[in-house]
Coordinates of N, CA, C and O in Angstrom, one line a residue:
M1 N 0.9 -1.2 0.0 CA 0.0 0.0 0.0 C 0.9 1.2 0.0 O 2.1 1.2 0.4
A2 N 0.3 2.3 -0.4 CA 1.1 3.6 -0.5 C 1.7 4.0 0.8 O 1.2 3.8 1.9
D3 N 2.9 4.6 0.7 CA 3.5 5.1 1.8 C 3.1 6.6 2.1 O 3.3 7.4 1.2
I4 N 2.5 6.8 3.2 CA 2.1 8.2 3.7 C 2.7 8.4 5.0 O 3.0 7.4 5.7
S5 N 2.9 9.6 5.4 CA 3.5 9.9 6.7 C 2.4 10.4 7.7 O 1.3 10.8 7.2
P6 N 2.7 10.3 8.9 CA 1.7 10.8 9.9 C 1.4 12.3 9.7 O 0.3 12.7 10.0
I7 N 2.4 13.0 9.2 CA 2.2 14.4 9.0 C 1.2 14.6 7.8 O 0.3 15.5 7.9
D8 N 1.3 13.8 6.8 CA 0.3 13.9 5.7 C -1.1 13.6 6.2 O -2.0 14.3 5.9
L9 N -1.2 12.7 7.1 CA -2.5 12.4 7.7 C -3.0 13.5 8.6 O -4.2 13.9 8.5
Q10 N -2.1 14.1 9.4 CA -2.5 15.2 10.2 C -3.0 16.4 9.4 O -4.0 17.0 9.7
K11 N -2.3 16.7 8.3 CA -2.7 17.8 7.4 C -4.1 17.5 6.8 O -4.9 18.4 6.7
A12 N -4.3 16.3 6.4 CA -5.5 15.9 5.8 C -6.7 16.1 6.7 O -7.8 16.4 6.3
L13 N -6.5 15.8 8.0 CA -7.5 15.9 9.0 C -7.6 17.1 9.8 O -8.2 17.2 10.9
K14 N -6.9 18.2 9.3 CA -6.9 19.5 10.0 C -8.4 19.9 10.2 O -9.2 20.0 9.3
G15 N -8.7 20.3 11.4 CA -10.1 20.8 11.7 C -11.1 19.7 12.1 O -12.3 20.0 12.2
A16 N -10.6 18.5 12.2 CA -11.6 17.4 12.5 C -12.1 17.5 13.9 O -11.4 17.9 14.8
D17 N -13.4 17.2 14.0 CA -14.1 17.2 15.3 C -14.3 15.7 15.7 O -14.8 15.0 14.9
Y18 N -13.9 15.4 16.9 CA -14.1 14.0 17.3 C -15.1 13.9 18.4 O -15.2 14.8 19.2
P19 N -15.7 12.7 18.6 CA -15.6 11.6 17.8 C -16.1 11.8 16.4 O -17.0 12.7 16.1
A20 N -15.6 11.0 15.4 CA -15.9 11.2 14.0 C -16.0 9.9 13.3 O -15.4 8.9 13.7
S21 N -16.9 9.8 12.3 CA -17.0 8.6 11.5 C -16.0 8.6 10.5 O -15.4 9.6 10.1
R22 N -15.7 7.4 9.9 CA -14.7 7.3 8.8 C -15.2 8.1 7.7 O -14.4 8.8 7.0
D23 N -16.5 8.1 7.3 CA -17.0 8.8 6.2 C -16.7 10.3 6.4 O -16.4 11.0 5.4
D24 N -16.9 10.8 7.6 CA -16.7 12.2 7.9 C -15.2 12.6 7.7 O -14.9 13.7 7.1
L25 N -14.3 11.7 8.1 CA -12.9 12.0 8.0 C -12.5 11.9 6.5 O -11.6 12.7 6.1
V26 N -13.0 11.0 5.8 CA -12.7 10.9 4.4 C -13.2 12.2 3.6 O -12.4 12.8 2.8
S27 N -14.4 12.6 4.0 CA -14.9 13.9 3.3 C -14.0 15.1 3.7 O -13.7 15.9 2.9
L28 N -13.6 15.2 5.0 CA -12.7 16.3 5.4 C -11.4 16.2 4.7 O -10.9 17.2 4.3
A29 N -10.8 15.0 4.6 CA -9.5 14.9 3.9 C -9.6 15.4 2.5 O -8.7 16.1 2.0
R30 N -10.7 15.0 1.8 CA -10.9 15.5 0.4 C -11.0 17.0 0.4 O -10.4 17.7 -0.5
K31 N -11.8 17.5 1.3 CA -12.0 19.0 1.4 C -10.7 19.7 1.6 O -10.4 20.8 1.1
N32 N -9.8 19.1 2.5 CA -8.5 19.7 2.8 C -7.5 19.4 1.7 O -6.3 19.8 1.9
G33 N -7.9 18.8 0.6 CA -7.0 18.6 -0.5 C -6.0 17.5 -0.3 O -4.9 17.5 -0.9
A34 N -6.3 16.5 0.4 CA -5.4 15.4 0.7 C -5.1 14.6 -0.5 O -5.9 14.5 -1.4
D35 N -3.9 14.1 -0.6 CA -3.5 13.2 -1.6 C -4.4 11.9 -1.7 O -4.9 11.5 -0.6
D36 N -4.6 11.4 -2.9 CA -5.5 10.2 -3.0 C -5.0 9.0 -2.2 O -5.8 8.2 -1.7
K37 N -3.7 8.9 -1.9 CA -3.1 7.8 -1.1 C -3.6 8.0 0.3 O -3.9 6.9 1.0
V38 N -3.7 9.2 0.8 CA -4.2 9.4 2.2 C -5.7 9.0 2.3 O -6.1 8.3 3.2
V39 N -6.4 9.5 1.3 CA -7.9 9.2 1.3 C -8.1 7.7 1.2 O -8.9 7.1 2.0
E40 N -7.3 7.0 0.4 CA -7.5 5.6 0.2 C -7.1 4.8 1.5 O -7.8 3.9 1.9
K41 N -6.1 5.3 2.2 CA -5.8 4.7 3.5 C -6.9 4.8 4.5 O -7.2 3.9 5.2
L42 N -7.5 6.0 4.6 CA -8.6 6.2 5.5 C -9.8 5.3 5.1 O -10.4 4.7 6.0
E43 N -10.1 5.3 3.8 CA -11.3 4.5 3.4 C -11.1 3.0 3.7 O -12.1 2.3 4.0
N44 N -9.9 2.5 3.7 CA -9.6 1.1 3.8 C -9.0 0.7 5.2 O -8.5 -0.4 5.3
C45 N -9.2 1.6 6.2 CA -8.5 1.3 7.5 C -9.3 0.3 8.3 O -8.7 -0.3 9.3
G46 N -10.5 0.0 8.0 CA -11.3 -1.0 8.7 C -11.9 -0.6 10.0 O -12.5 -1.4 10.7
V47 N -11.9 0.7 10.3 CA -12.5 1.2 11.5 C -13.6 2.2 11.1 O -13.4 3.0 10.2
D48 N -14.8 2.1 11.7 CA -15.9 3.0 11.3 C -16.0 4.3 12.1 O -16.6 5.3 11.7
R49 N -15.5 4.3 13.3 CA -15.6 5.5 14.2 C -14.3 5.7 15.0 O -13.7 4.8 15.4
F50 N -14.0 7.0 15.2 CA -12.7 7.3 15.8 C -13.0 8.3 17.0 O -13.8 9.3 16.8
D51 N -12.4 8.1 18.1 CA -12.6 9.0 19.3 C -11.6 10.1 19.3 O -11.8 11.1 20.0
G52 N -10.5 10.0 18.5 CA -9.5 11.1 18.5 C -8.5 10.8 17.4 O -8.4 9.7 16.8
P53 N -7.5 11.7 17.3 CA -6.5 11.5 16.3 C -5.6 10.3 16.5 O -5.2 9.7 15.5
N54 N -5.4 9.9 17.8 CA -4.6 8.7 18.0 C -5.3 7.5 17.5 O -4.6 6.6 17.0
D55 N -6.6 7.4 17.6 CA -7.3 6.3 17.0 C -7.1 6.2 15.5 O -7.0 5.1 14.9
V56 N -7.1 7.3 14.8 CA -6.9 7.4 13.4 C -5.5 6.9 13.0 O -5.3 6.0 12.1
Q57 N -4.5 7.4 13.8 CA -3.1 7.0 13.5 C -3.0 5.4 13.7 O -2.4 4.8 12.8
K58 N -3.6 4.9 14.7 CA -3.4 3.5 15.0 C -4.1 2.7 13.8 O -3.6 1.7 13.4
A59 N -5.3 3.1 13.4 CA -6.0 2.4 12.4 C -5.3 2.4 11.0 O -5.2 1.4 10.3
V60 N -4.8 3.6 10.7 CA -4.1 3.8 9.4 C -2.8 3.1 9.4 O -2.4 2.4 8.4
F61 N -2.0 3.4 10.4 CA -0.6 2.9 10.3 C -0.4 1.5 10.9 O 0.6 0.8 10.7
G62 N -1.4 1.0 11.7 CA -1.4 -0.3 12.2 C -1.6 -1.4 11.2 O -1.4 -2.6 11.5
N63 N -2.1 -1.0 10.1 CA -2.4 -2.0 9.0 C -1.2 -2.3 8.1 O -1.3 -3.2 7.3
D64 N -0.2 -1.6 8.3 CA 1.0 -1.8 7.5 C 1.8 -3.0 7.9 O 1.8 -3.4 9.0

């Protein structure tokens, strides 16, 4: 899978309100102009709801 950095993910999710659904975060990432690789990682992370940024990091980078 594509290599993205935690900073790429943080930039994509700037302004996120938690808890948040995966769909909300995917939409926000697109709105923030995230790279397609970042959006794809979010879409395929296997988690439907996140309580905070740490949950997102674990879901996205824990699958590698």
